[in-house]
XYZ file of C-alpha atoms in Angstrom:
304
model
C -4.139 -19.408 6.104
C -1.359 -21.998 5.974
C -1.423 -22.196 2.223
C 2.156 -22.280 0.988
C 3.074 -19.031 -0.676
C 3.454 -19.212 -4.423
C 5.145 -16.121 -5.686
C 3.750 -14.891 -8.943
C 6.428 -12.892 -10.745
C 5.160 -9.411 -11.450
C 4.819 -8.694 -15.129
C 3.370 -5.432 -16.370
C 0.527 -6.514 -18.561
C 1.025 -5.452 -22.181
C -2.448 -6.247 -23.323
C -3.374 -5.050 -26.797
C -7.102 -5.082 -26.326
C -8.968 -2.551 -28.400
C -11.944 -1.139 -26.562
C -12.906 1.372 -29.188
C -15.523 0.762 -31.813
C -17.303 -2.372 -30.625
C -16.138 -2.033 -27.016
C -18.276 -0.931 -24.092
C -19.065 2.802 -24.159
C -18.264 4.954 -21.141
C -21.031 6.418 -19.027
C -20.522 10.189 -19.048
C -23.430 10.953 -16.740
C -21.388 11.134 -13.522
C -19.748 14.329 -12.249
C -17.177 14.987 -9.485
C -20.063 15.250 -6.989
C -22.666 12.870 -8.413
C -22.810 9.347 -9.760
C -21.255 5.921 -9.266
C -17.918 4.417 -10.271
C -15.788 1.346 -9.532
C -12.108 1.502 -8.614
C -9.465 -1.192 -8.121
C -7.148 -0.992 -5.090
C -4.264 -3.058 -3.810
C -5.459 -4.882 -0.694
C -2.474 -3.593 1.285
C -4.120 -0.154 1.421
C -7.650 -1.121 2.428
C -7.755 0.801 5.757
C -6.731 4.153 4.305
C -8.811 3.863 1.114
C -11.880 2.868 3.148
C -11.382 6.017 5.242
C -10.953 8.236 2.179
C -14.096 6.880 0.511
C -16.141 7.205 3.686
C -15.309 10.898 4.033
C -15.743 11.646 0.317
C -19.172 10.005 0.137
C -20.198 11.695 3.370
C -19.290 15.091 1.910
C -20.933 14.246 -1.436
C -24.027 12.213 -0.625
C -24.973 11.715 -4.280
C -21.819 9.673 -4.950
C -21.016 5.990 -4.638
C -17.484 4.633 -5.056
C -17.424 0.848 -5.305
C -13.978 -0.533 -4.513
C -12.514 -3.916 -5.412
C -9.521 -4.905 -3.257
C -7.105 -7.207 -5.080
C -3.455 -8.210 -5.372
C -1.517 -5.473 -7.122
C -0.957 -7.556 -10.267
C -4.728 -7.906 -10.679
C -5.169 -4.153 -10.188
C -2.773 -3.461 -13.038
C -4.734 -5.768 -15.332
C -7.757 -3.620 -14.531
C -6.163 -0.731 -16.396
C -7.477 -2.499 -19.508
C -10.899 -3.123 -17.945
C -13.320 -0.458 -19.146
C -15.558 -0.901 -16.100
C -12.744 0.188 -13.739
C -12.207 3.937 -13.600
C -9.194 4.155 -11.266
C -6.368 1.989 -9.891
C -4.621 2.724 -6.580
C -1.354 0.858 -5.919
C 2.410 1.407 -5.702
C 2.877 1.096 -9.476
C 3.770 4.164 -11.533
C 3.444 3.695 -15.282
C 6.251 4.601 -17.641
C 5.440 6.922 -20.530
C 5.199 3.976 -22.945
C 2.948 2.005 -20.592
C 0.663 5.000 -20.139
C 0.479 5.488 -23.896
C -0.464 1.799 -24.281
C -3.464 2.329 -21.986
C -4.440 5.524 -23.807
C -4.224 3.848 -27.220
C -6.202 0.804 -26.070
C -8.882 2.482 -23.990
C -9.210 5.820 -25.827
C -9.392 7.813 -22.607
C -7.268 10.396 -20.840
C -4.878 8.779 -18.333
C -3.373 10.639 -15.364
C -1.287 9.379 -12.478
C 0.011 11.007 -9.309
C 1.862 9.893 -6.146
C -0.400 10.929 -3.286
C 1.327 9.486 -0.211
C 4.385 7.598 0.941
C 3.885 4.275 2.704
C 6.201 1.807 4.404
C 6.400 -1.961 4.701
C 6.196 -2.671 8.421
C 7.744 -5.748 10.026
C 5.790 -7.326 12.871
C 6.785 -10.012 15.361
C 5.137 -12.173 17.987
C 5.130 -10.569 21.476
C 7.392 -13.388 22.697
C 9.999 -12.801 19.982
C 13.404 -11.412 20.917
C 14.064 -10.273 17.342
C 12.856 -6.686 17.664
C 15.937 -4.948 16.179
C 16.917 -6.043 12.677
C 19.258 -4.847 9.952
C 18.291 -5.007 6.289
C 20.898 -7.759 5.881
C 19.053 -9.768 8.529
C 15.712 -9.053 6.852
C 17.153 -10.471 3.635
C 18.377 -13.567 5.484
C 14.925 -14.101 7.002
C 13.336 -13.859 3.559
C 15.837 -16.297 2.030
C 15.735 -18.761 4.943
C 19.362 -18.274 5.989
C 18.811 -16.401 9.249
C 20.334 -17.765 12.455
C 16.873 -18.254 13.989
C 14.094 -20.341 12.380
C 11.846 -17.376 11.600
C 9.119 -17.891 9.001
C 8.242 -14.844 6.859
C 4.514 -14.222 6.401
C 3.253 -11.808 3.747
C -0.055 -10.149 2.944
C -1.361 -12.061 -0.008
C -1.365 -15.340 -1.856
C -0.488 -13.620 -5.129
C 1.561 -10.645 -6.305
C 0.591 -7.861 -3.904
C 2.577 -4.649 -3.707
C 4.249 -5.899 -0.526
C 5.453 -9.087 -2.213
C 6.691 -7.139 -5.232
C 8.547 -4.701 -2.985
C 10.252 -7.512 -1.071
C 11.197 -9.323 -4.270
C 12.385 -6.261 -6.206
C 13.788 -3.908 -3.563
C 14.976 -6.269 -0.821
C 15.838 -9.626 -2.371
C 16.853 -8.114 -5.722
C 16.807 -11.384 -7.610
C 17.456 -13.807 -4.757
C 14.948 -16.579 -4.117
C 12.332 -16.286 -1.393
C 12.477 -19.202 1.029
C 10.071 -22.064 0.344
C 9.021 -21.820 4.010
C 7.420 -18.423 3.451
C 3.715 -18.257 4.184
C 0.970 -16.274 2.503
C -2.205 -15.017 4.170
C -5.333 -14.011 2.303
C -5.400 -10.543 3.923
C -3.182 -8.247 5.981
C -5.204 -8.751 9.143
C -4.718 -12.492 8.664
C -0.948 -11.867 8.716
C -1.345 -10.064 12.038
C -3.451 -12.849 13.529
C -1.044 -15.535 12.341
C 2.022 -13.769 13.740
C 0.224 -13.204 17.050
C -0.258 -16.964 17.459
C 3.109 -18.214 16.160
C 6.311 -17.162 17.984
C 8.531 -18.071 15.022
C 6.532 -16.051 12.479
C 7.555 -12.590 11.287
C 5.100 -10.581 9.191
C 5.410 -7.994 6.420
C 2.443 -5.642 5.904
C 1.646 -2.087 4.865
C 2.076 0.331 7.759
C -1.473 1.650 7.270
C -2.696 -1.547 8.958
C -0.932 -0.874 12.262
C 0.345 2.713 12.157
C -2.770 4.615 13.234
C -2.860 4.572 17.018
C -6.113 6.552 16.975
C -7.914 3.652 15.278
C -9.554 1.175 17.673
C -9.029 -1.831 15.397
C -5.364 -1.031 14.849
C -4.855 -0.551 18.572
C -6.273 -4.045 19.064
C -3.784 -5.329 16.465
C -0.895 -3.709 18.347
C -1.880 -5.636 21.461
C -1.354 -8.862 19.522
C 2.008 -8.123 17.876
C 4.954 -5.754 18.179
C 6.561 -3.647 15.471
C 10.179 -4.459 14.668
C 12.675 -1.594 14.462
C 14.930 -1.614 11.381
C 18.444 -0.190 11.196
C 18.358 3.375 9.916
C 19.448 3.945 6.328
C 21.573 6.955 7.342
C 22.894 6.057 10.811
C 24.372 2.549 11.187
C 23.626 1.104 14.611
C 20.510 3.237 15.107
C 17.157 1.470 14.775
C 13.947 3.203 13.745
C 10.220 2.544 13.483
C 8.069 3.220 10.378
C 6.689 6.499 11.702
C 5.966 9.532 9.537
C 9.227 11.417 10.063
C 11.267 8.319 9.201
C 9.089 7.575 6.174
C 9.411 11.171 4.971
C 13.214 11.191 5.184
C 13.447 7.550 4.030
C 15.446 6.914 7.186
C 13.217 3.891 7.530
C 14.628 1.809 4.659
C 11.463 0.127 3.348
C 9.315 2.919 1.921
C 7.190 3.120 -1.225
C 4.901 5.639 -2.913
C 1.142 5.210 -3.154
C -0.062 6.228 -6.636
C -3.441 6.650 -8.282
C -3.881 6.010 -12.003
C -7.061 7.606 -13.351
C -8.471 6.777 -16.781
C -11.495 8.887 -17.506
C -12.904 10.283 -20.740
C -14.542 13.238 -19.016
C -14.389 15.200 -15.761
C -16.364 12.754 -13.671
C -16.447 11.184 -10.222
C -12.984 9.685 -10.707
C -11.539 13.158 -11.192
C -13.417 14.397 -8.138
C -12.057 11.608 -5.934
C -8.524 12.067 -7.322
C -8.614 15.791 -6.501
C -9.965 14.976 -3.051
C -7.091 12.578 -2.271
C -4.470 15.113 -3.364
C -6.262 18.045 -1.725
C -6.175 19.338 1.821
C -8.766 17.006 3.358
C -7.475 13.879 1.665
C -3.887 14.672 2.620
C -4.985 15.227 6.211
C -6.594 11.772 6.195
C -3.292 10.259 5.029
C -1.510 12.145 7.801
C -3.942 10.940 10.453
C -3.503 7.385 9.184
C 0.261 7.826 9.834
C 1.258 7.676 6.184
C 3.376 10.486 4.769
C 1.209 12.927 2.749
C 2.618 13.220 -0.742
C 1.089 16.522 -1.892
C 1.589 18.739 1.167
C 4.700 20.008 2.925
C 5.736 18.149 6.059
C 7.574 20.000 8.820
C 9.825 18.128 11.240
C 10.334 19.890 14.550
C 12.845 18.764 17.194
C 11.252 17.649 20.429
C 12.454 16.545 23.817
C 10.790 14.481 26.481
C 11.349 15.089 30.161
C 11.072 12.389 32.757
């Protein structure tokens, strides 16, 4: 757990492998409701993808979706792996990158944002730093904050969370050498719960679902930090659905599937499921923002 974090700079792999001709041939025997496939998923999204697969396989008992959870950079490499049918991460390919996969793999490639996620900030229950601005977040990540807080991230390599912090928050500045990396998101939670000076960065799907028994147990160990709103200076907000939808919570990102399939098979079936009514409801219940359905915000008041 206390392995020093070594940031691996994210580089979109421009592999020129040719999988036609002598390459492995695709198995066309599966259908949207029958067969077996393997997909590659960024580890940050394990809770929600596990839930999606469980429901899909339950509704289609002749299917089996094997999932490999990895750092995001490894998922992107799997786009050139002919045994991987789908990648789920926060990466969206450019037109030229998509064409590179098509030319190399000789399959149809589709991608679609299916939900909006947020990077949640968690603190030890004893911490007094529960309201932070983005400027203070940047100082914590660079080691220049007024308090000796140690940032802890979900992965030892280039996960989507690390890439987001490097690209969208630090924007070229160096991450502090004191930063720590945990092998999994739940390891981040456990580490922060035991170390008062630690502050963690994880996908909100790990702690956002208050109907999930495991996530409720996590919330007893740590507290979620409120971040200054992107539209109202001085107002601090949590990474809840309404704030993710409006991007009032400043650290949001889209969850995207990239499907490479030479026929209408199980990958297509699972993709349609995630973007359809049931899949979008699962995202909603996991407290992510559904990306393919309208979201209505209604004013509400509480009375003492």
